[in-house]
Coordinates of C-alpha atoms and ligand atoms in Angstrom, one line a residue:
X1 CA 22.0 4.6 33.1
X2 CA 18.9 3.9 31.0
X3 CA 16.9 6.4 29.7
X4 CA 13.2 6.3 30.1
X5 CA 12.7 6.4 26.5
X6 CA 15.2 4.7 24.9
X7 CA 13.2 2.1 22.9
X8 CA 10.7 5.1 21.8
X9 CA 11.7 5.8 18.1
X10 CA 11.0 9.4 15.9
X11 CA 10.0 7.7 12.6
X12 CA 8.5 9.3 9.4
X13 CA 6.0 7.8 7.5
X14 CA 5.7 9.6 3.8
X15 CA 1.9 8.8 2.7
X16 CA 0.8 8.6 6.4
X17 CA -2.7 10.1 5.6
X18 CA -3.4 7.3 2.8
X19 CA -5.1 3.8 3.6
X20 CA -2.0 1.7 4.5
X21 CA 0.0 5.5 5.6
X22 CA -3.0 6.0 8.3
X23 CA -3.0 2.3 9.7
X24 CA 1.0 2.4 9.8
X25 CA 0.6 5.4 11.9
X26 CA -1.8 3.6 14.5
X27 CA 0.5 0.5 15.0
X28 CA 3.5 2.8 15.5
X29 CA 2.0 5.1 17.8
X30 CA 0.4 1.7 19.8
X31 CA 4.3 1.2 20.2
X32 CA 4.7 4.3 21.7
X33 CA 6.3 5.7 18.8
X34 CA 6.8 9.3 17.6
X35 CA 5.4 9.6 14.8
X36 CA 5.9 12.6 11.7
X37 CA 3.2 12.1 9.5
X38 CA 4.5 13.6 5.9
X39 CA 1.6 14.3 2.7
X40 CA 0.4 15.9 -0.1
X41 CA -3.4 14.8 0.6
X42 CA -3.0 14.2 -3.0
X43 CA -5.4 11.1 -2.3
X44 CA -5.1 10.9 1.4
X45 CA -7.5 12.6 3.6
X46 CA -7.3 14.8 6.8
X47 CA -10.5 12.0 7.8
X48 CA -7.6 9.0 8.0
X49 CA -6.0 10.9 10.7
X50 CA -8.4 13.1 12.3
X51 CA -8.7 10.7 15.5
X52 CA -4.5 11.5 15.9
X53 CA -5.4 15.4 16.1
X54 CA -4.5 16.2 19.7
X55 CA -2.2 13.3 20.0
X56 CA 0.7 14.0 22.2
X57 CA 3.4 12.2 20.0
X58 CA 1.6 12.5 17.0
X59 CA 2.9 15.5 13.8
X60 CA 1.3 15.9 10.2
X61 CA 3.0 17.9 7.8
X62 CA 1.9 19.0 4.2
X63 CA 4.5 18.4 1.9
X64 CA 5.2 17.1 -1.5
X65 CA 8.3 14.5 -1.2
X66 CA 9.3 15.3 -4.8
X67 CA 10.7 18.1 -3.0
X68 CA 14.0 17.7 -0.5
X69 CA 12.9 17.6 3.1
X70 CA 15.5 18.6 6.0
X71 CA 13.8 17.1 9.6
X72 CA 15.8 14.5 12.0
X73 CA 14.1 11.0 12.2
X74 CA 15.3 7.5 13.3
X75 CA 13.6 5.5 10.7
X76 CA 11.2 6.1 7.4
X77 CA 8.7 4.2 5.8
X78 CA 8.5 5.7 2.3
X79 CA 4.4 5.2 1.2
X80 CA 3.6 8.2 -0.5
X81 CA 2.7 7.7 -3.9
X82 CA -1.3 7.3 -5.8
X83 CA -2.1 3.3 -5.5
X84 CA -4.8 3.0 -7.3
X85 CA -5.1 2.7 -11.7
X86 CA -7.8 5.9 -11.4
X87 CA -5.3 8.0 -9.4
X88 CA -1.8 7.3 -10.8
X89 CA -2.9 7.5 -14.6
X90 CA -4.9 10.9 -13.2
X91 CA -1.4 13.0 -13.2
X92 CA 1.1 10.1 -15.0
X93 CA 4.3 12.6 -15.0
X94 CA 3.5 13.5 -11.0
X95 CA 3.2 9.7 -10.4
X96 CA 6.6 9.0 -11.6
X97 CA 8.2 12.5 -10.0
X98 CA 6.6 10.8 -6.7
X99 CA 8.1 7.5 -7.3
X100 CA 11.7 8.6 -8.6
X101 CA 12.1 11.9 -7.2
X102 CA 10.4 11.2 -3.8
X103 CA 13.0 8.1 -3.8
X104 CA 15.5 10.4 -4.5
X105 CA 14.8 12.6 -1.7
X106 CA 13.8 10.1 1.2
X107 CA 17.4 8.1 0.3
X108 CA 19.1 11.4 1.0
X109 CA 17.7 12.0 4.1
X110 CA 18.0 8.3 5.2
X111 CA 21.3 9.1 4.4
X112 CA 22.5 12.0 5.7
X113 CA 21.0 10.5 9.0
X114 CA 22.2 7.1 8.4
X115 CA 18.4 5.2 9.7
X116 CA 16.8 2.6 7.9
X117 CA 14.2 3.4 5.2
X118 CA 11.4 1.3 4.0
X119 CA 10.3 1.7 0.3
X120 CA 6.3 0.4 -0.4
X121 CA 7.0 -1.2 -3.3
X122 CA 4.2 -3.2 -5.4
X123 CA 3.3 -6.1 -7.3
X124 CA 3.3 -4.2 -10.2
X125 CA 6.7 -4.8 -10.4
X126 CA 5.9 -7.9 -11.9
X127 CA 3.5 -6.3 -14.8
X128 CA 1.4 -9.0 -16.7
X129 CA 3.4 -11.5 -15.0
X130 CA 4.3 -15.0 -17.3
X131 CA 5.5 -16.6 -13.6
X132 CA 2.9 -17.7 -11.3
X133 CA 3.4 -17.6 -8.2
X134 CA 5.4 -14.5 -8.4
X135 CA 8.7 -15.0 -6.6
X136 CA 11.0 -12.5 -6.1
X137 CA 13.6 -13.3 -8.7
X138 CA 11.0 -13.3 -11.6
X139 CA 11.8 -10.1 -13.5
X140 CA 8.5 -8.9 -14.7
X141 CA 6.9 -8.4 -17.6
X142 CA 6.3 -4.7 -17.9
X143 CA 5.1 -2.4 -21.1
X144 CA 7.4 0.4 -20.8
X145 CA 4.9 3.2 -22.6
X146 CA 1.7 2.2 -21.5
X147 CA -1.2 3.8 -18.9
X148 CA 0.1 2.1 -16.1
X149 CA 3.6 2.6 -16.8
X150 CA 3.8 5.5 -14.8
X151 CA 3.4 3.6 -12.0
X152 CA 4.7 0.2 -12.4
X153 CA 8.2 2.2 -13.9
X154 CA 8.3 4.9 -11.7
X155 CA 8.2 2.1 -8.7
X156 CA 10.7 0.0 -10.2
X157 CA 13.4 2.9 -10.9
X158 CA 12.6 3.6 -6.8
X159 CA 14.1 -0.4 -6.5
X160 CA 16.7 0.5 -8.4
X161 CA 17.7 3.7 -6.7
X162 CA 16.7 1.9 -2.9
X163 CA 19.7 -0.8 -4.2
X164 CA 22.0 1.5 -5.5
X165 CA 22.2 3.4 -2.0
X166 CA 22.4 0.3 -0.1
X167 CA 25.5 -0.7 -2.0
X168 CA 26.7 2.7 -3.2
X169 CA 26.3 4.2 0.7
X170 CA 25.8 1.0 2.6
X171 CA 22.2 2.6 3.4
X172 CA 20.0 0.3 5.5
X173 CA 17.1 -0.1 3.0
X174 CA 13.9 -2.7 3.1
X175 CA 12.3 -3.2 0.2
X176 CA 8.3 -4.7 0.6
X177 CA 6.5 -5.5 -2.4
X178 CA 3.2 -5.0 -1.7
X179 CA 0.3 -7.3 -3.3
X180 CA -3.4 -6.1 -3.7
X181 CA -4.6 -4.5 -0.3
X182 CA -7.5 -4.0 1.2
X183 CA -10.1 -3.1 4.3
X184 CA -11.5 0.0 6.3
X185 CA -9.9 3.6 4.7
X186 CA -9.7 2.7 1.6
X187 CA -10.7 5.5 -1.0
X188 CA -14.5 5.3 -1.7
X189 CA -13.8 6.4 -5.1
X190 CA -10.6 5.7 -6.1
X191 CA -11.9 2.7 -8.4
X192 CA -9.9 -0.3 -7.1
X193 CA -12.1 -3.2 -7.0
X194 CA -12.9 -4.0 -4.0
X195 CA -14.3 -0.2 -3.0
X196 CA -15.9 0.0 -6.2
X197 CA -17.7 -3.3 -5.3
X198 CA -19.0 -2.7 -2.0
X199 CA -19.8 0.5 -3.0
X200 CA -21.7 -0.4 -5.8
X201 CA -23.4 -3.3 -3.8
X202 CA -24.1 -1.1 -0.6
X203 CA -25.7 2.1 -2.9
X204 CA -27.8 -0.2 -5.3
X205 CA -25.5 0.6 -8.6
X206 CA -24.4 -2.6 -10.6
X207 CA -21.0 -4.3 -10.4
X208 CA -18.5 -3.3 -13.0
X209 CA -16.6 -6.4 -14.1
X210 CA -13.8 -5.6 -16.1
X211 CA -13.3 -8.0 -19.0
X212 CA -15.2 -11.2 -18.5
X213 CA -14.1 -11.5 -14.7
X214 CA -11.4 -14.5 -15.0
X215 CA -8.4 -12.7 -14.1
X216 CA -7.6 -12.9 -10.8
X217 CA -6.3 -10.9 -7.8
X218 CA -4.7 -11.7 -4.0
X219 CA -6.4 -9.9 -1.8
X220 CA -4.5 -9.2 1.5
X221 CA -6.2 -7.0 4.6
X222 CA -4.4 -4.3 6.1
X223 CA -3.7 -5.1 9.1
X224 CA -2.0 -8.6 8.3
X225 CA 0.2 -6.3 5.5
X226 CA 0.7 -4.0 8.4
X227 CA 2.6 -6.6 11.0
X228 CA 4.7 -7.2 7.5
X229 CA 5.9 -3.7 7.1
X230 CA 6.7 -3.8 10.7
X231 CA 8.5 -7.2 10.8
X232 CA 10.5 -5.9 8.1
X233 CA 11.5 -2.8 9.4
X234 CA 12.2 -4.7 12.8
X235 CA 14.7 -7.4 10.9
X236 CA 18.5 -7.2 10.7
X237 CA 20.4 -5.1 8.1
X238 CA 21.0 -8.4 5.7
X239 CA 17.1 -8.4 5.3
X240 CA 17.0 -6.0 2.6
X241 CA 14.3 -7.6 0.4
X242 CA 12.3 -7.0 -1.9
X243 CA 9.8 -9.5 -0.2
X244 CA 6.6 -10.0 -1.3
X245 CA 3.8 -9.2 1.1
X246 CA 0.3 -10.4 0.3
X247 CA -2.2 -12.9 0.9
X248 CA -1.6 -15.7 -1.3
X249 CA -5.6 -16.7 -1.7
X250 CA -6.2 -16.4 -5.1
X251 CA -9.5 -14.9 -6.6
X252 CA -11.2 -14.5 -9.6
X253 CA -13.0 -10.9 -10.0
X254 CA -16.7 -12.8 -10.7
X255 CA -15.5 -14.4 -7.5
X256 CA -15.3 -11.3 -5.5
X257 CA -18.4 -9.7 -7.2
X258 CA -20.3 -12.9 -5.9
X259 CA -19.0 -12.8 -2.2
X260 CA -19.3 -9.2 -1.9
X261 CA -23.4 -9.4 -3.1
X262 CA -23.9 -12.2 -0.8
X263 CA -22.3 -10.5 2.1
X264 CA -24.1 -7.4 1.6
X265 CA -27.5 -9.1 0.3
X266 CA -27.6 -6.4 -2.8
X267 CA -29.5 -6.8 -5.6
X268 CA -27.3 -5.3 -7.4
X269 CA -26.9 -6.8 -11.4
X270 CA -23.3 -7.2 -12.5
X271 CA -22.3 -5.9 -15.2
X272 CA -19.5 -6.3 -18.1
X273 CA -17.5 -3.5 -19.3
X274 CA -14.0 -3.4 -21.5
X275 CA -10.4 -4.7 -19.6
X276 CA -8.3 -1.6 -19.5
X277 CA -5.0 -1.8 -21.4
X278 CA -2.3 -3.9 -19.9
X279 CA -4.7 -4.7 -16.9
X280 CA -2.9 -7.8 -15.3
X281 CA -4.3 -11.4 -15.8
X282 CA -3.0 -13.1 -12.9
X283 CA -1.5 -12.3 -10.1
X284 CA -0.6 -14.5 -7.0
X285 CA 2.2 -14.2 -4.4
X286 CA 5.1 -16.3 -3.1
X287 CA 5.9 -15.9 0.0
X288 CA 8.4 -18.1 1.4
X289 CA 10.6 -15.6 1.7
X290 CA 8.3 -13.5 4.1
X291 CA 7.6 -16.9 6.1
X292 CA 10.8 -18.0 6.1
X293 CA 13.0 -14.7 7.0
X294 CA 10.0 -12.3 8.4
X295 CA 8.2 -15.7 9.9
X296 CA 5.0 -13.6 8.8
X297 CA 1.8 -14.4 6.9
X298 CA -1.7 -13.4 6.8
X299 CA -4.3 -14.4 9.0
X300 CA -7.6 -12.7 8.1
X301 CA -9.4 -14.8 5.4
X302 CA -10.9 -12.7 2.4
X303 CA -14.6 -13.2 3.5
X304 CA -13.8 -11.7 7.4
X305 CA -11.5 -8.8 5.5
X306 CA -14.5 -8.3 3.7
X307 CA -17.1 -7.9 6.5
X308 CA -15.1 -5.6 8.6
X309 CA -14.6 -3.6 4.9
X310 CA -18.1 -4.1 4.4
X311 CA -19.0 -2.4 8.1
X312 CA -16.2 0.6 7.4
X313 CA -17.9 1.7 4.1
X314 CA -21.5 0.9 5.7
X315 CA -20.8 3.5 8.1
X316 CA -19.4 6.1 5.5
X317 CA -22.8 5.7 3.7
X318 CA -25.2 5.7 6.4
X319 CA -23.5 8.3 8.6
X320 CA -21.0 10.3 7.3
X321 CA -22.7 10.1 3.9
X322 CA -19.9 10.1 1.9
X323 CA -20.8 7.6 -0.6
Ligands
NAD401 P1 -3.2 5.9 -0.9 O1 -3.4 6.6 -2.2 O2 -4.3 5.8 0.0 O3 -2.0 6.6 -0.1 C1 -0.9 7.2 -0.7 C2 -0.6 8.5 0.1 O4 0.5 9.2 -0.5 C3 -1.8 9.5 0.1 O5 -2.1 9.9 1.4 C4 -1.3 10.6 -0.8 O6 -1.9 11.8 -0.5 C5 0.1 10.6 -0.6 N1 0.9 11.2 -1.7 C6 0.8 10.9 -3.0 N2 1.7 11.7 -3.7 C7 2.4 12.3 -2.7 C8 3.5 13.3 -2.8 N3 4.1 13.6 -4.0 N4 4.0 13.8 -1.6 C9 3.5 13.4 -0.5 N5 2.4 12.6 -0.3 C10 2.0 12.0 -1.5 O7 -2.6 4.5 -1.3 P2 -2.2 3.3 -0.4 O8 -3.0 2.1 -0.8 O9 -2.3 3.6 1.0 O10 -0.7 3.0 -0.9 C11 0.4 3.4 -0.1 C12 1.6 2.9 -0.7 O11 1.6 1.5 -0.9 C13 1.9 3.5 -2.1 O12 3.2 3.7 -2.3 C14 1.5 2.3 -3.0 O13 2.1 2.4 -4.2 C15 1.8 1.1 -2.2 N6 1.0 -0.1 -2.6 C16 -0.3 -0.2 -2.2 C17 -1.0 -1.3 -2.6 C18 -2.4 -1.5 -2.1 O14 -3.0 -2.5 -2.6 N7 -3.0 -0.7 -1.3 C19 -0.4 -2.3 -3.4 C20 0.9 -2.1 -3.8 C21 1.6 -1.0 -3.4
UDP402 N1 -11.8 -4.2 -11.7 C1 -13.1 -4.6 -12.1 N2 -14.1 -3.7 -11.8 C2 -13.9 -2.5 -11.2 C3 -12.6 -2.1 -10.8 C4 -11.6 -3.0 -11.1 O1 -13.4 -5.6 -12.6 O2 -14.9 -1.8 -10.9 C5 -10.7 -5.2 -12.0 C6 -9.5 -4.6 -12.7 O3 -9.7 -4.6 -14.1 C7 -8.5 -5.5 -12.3 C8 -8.9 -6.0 -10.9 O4 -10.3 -5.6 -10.8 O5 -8.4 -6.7 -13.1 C9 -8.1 -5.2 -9.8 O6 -8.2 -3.9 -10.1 P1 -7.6 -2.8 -9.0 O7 -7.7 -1.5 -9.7 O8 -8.3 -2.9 -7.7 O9 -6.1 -3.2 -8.8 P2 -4.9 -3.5 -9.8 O10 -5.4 -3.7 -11.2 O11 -3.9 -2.4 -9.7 O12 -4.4 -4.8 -9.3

């Protein structure tokens, strides 16, 4: 006999109240999903998820993954970690706790309960990277003791530990690695470029270029990396990754400055300030892999990303005055 439900899924999503966390959320609950929503609100807000409140098959808890966590779930995506360069290097030793011992913690549960377990893993991976495309052989090029070694270590350790399980314990494990991201929810102040920029642009402050603007970024919106997390999760056991999920459009940061004045018709000056230490020069993805085994690849263009980005943080100013 078939159960009414049988397709419907309990699934925990660690960093469900961040940016990519919250938009997760909505796509698995779309699917008729349950879904446990586990965080710290360390940089997430109760605001990403307030439209889930009364939601029948919808849970939030507050909890810190560096500690264990005993609940009964069918599948995890692990997201929770700081993203962005302001809020990693904020707490460094709490960044790599979250990376290694939040790791440690979700790959028990996954498998004491034997389910599949997604790890958000980044681009940073590949440090100041000296291969370009990045594919996912290329090794990376990563300063062990710097400011962003906190993150870019702590994230590659989680790798190591996701690939240790899966051969150690046979776990199920996906591995995505996750290229620049962007679009509505983002942090207004978390100082990535792209909310910096519009927010800049939108409240009449200038645009802070790091360095002279020539290194570049690939900007990807959320909802194309979204339907890549998905398709991964949804792909058979031998698909353990990493793959590289991003948009493979390739930008300079005077580029970005430029589009995001145009499309917001700010006067706003631009303005030069120091490159942060070990800030990456380059960074473009490869995916074949993601076409190929996931058949996925972005379809928003940066400049559409940008206008419904542009509209998110217009409201946030105007209404909920945030900004
Ligand atoms: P975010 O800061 O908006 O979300 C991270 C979430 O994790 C927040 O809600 C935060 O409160 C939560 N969190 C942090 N530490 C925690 C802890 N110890 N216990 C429980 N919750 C904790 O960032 P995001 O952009 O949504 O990133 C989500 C994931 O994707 C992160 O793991 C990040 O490293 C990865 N990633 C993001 C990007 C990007 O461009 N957005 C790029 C590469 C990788
Ligand atoms: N950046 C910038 N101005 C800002 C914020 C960032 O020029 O106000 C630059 C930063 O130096 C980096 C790029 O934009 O070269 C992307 O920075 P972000 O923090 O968004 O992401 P990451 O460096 O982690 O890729």
């Amino acid at each position: 006999m078939t159960r009414p439900y049988d397709s419907r899924k309990r699934i925990l999503v660690t960093g469900g109240a961040g940016f990519l966390g919250s938009h997760l959320v909505d796509r698995l609950l779309e699917r008729k999903h349950e879904v446990l929503c586990v965080d710290n609100l360390f940089t997430g807000t109760k605001r990403n998820i307030d439209h889930l409140h009364n939601h029948p098959r919808f849970e939030f808890l507050r909890h810190d993954v560096t500690f264990p966590l005993y609940i009964e779930v069918d599948q995890i995506f692990n997201l929770a970690c700081p993203a962005s360069p302001v809020h990693y290097q904020h707490d460094p030793v709490q960044t790599t706790k979250t990376s290694v011992h939040g790791a440690i913690n979700m790959l028990g549960l996954a498998k004491r309960l034997q389910c599949p377990i997604l790890q958000a893993s980044t681009s940073e991976v590949y440090g100041n990277p000296s291969v370009h495309p990045q594919t996912e052989d290329y090794w990376g090029n990563v300063n062990p003791i710097g400011p962003r070694s906190c993150y870019d270590e702590g994230k590659r350790c989680a790798e190591t530990l996701f690939f240790d399980y899966h051969r150690q314990h046979n776990l199920d494990i996906k591995v995505v690695r996750i290229f620049n991201t962007y679009g509505p929810r983002m942090h207004h102040a978390d100082g990535r470029v792209v909310s910096n920029f519009i927010v800049q642009a939108l409240t009449g402050q200038d645009i802070t270029i790091f360095g002279d603007g020539s290194q570049t970024r690939s900007f990807c919106y959320v909802e194309d990396l979204v339907e890549g997390f998905l398709r991964m999760m949804d792909s058979g056991p031998d698909m353990t990754g990493p793959v590289n999920l991003g948009n493979p459009g390739e930008f300079t940061m005077l580029e970005l400055a430029e589009i995001v004045l145009r499309q917001t018709k700010s006067k706003s000056k631009i303005v030069y300030q120091p490159l942060p230490q070990d800030d990456p020069l380059q960074r473009r993805p490869d995916i074949s892999i993601a076409k190929e085994k996931l058949n996925w690849e972005p379809t928003v263009e940066l400049e559409e990303g940008l206008r419904r980005t542009i509209d998110y943080f217009l409201h946030l100013v105007k209404e909920v005055g945030l900004v």
